[in-house]
PDB file of C-alpha atoms in Angstrom:
ATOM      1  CA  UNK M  18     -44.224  44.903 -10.933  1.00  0.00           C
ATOM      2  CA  UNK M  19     -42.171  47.517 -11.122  1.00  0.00           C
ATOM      3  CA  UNK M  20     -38.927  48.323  -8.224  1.00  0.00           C
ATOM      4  CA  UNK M  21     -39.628  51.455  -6.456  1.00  0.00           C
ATOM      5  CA  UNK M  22     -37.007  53.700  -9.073  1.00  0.00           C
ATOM      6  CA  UNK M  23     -39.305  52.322 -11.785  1.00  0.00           C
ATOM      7  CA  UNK M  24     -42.321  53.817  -9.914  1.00  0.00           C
ATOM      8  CA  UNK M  25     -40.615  56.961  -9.648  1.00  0.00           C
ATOM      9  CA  UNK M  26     -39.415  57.349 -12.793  1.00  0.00           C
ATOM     10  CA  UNK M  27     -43.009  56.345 -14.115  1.00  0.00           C
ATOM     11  CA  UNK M  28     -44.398  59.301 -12.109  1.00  0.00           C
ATOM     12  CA  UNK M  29     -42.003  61.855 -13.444  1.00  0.00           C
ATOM     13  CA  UNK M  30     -42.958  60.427 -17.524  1.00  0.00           C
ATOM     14  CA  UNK M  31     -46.195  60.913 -15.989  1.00  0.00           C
ATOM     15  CA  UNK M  32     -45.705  64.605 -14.668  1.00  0.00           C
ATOM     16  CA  UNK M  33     -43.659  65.303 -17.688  1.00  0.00           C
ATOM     17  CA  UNK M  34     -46.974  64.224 -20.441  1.00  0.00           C
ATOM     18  CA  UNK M  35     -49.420  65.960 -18.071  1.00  0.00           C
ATOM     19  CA  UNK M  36     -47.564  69.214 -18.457  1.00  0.00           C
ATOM     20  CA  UNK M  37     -46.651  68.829 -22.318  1.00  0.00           C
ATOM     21  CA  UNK M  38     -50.284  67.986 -22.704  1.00  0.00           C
ATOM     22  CA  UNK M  39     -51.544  70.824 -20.963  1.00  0.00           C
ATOM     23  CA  UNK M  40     -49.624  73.206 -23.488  1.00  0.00           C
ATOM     24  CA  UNK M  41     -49.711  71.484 -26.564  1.00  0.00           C
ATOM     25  CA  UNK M  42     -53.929  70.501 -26.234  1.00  0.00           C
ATOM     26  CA  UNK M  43     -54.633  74.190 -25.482  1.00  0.00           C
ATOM     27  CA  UNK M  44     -55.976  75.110 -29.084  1.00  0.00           C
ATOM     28  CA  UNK M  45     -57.539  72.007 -29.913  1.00  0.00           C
ATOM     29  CA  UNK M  46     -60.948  71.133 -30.012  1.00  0.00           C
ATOM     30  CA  UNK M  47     -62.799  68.496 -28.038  1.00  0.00           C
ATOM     31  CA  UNK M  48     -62.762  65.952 -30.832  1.00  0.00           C
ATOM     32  CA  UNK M  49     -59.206  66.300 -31.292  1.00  0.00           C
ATOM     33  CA  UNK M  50     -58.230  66.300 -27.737  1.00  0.00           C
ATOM     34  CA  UNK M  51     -60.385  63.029 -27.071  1.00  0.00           C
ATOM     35  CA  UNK M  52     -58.380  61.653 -29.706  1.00  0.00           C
ATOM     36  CA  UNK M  53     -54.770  63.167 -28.698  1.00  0.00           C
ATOM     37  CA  UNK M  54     -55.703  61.748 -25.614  1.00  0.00           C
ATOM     38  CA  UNK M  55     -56.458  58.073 -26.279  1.00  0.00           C
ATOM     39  CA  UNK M  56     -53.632  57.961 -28.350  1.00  0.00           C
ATOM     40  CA  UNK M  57     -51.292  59.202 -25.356  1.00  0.00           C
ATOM     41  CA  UNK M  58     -52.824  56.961 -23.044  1.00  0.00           C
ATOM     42  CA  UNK M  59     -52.490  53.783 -25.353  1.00  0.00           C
ATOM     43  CA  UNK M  60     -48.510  55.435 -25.766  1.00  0.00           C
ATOM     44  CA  UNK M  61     -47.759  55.457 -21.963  1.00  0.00           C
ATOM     45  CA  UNK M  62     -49.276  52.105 -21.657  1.00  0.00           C
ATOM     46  CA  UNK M  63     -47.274  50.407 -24.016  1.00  0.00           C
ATOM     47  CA  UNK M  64     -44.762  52.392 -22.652  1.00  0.00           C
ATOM     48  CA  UNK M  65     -45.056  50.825 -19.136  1.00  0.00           C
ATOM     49  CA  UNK M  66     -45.778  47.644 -20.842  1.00  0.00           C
ATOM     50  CA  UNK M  67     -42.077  47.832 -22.208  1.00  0.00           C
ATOM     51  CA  UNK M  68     -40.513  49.094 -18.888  1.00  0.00           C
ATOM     52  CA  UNK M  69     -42.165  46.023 -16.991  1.00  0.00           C
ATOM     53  CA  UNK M  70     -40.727  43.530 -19.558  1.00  0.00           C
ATOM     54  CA  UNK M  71     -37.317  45.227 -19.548  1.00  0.00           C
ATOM     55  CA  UNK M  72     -36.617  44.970 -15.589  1.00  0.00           C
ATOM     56  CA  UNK M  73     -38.193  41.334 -16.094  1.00  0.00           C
ATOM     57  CA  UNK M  74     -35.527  40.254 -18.114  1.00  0.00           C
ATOM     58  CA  UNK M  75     -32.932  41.920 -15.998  1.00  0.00           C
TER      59      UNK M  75
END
């Protein structure tokens, strides 16, 4: 479970992908942004994996 700065600072990673996504998928096609997707969503959930296990060892 993450403390309430961890949520927040979840939600501005979050913010920050959705907008670097938005620009950098904008010439691909749909196979490529399934994939570019899939791979970003397995990368922010490892990502939160790591976050979790860091303040759990605080």
């Amino acid at each position: 479970m993450l403390t309430q700065e961890g949520i927040e600072i979840n939600n501005k990673f979050k913010e920050a992908i959705a907008i670097a996504v938005s620009k950098a998928s904008s010439n691909l096609n749909d196979s490529d942004r399934e994939n570019f997707y899939r791979v970003l969503f397995h990368i922010t959930d490892n990502l939160e994996t790591i976050c979790e296990s860091y303040l759990q060892d605080k």
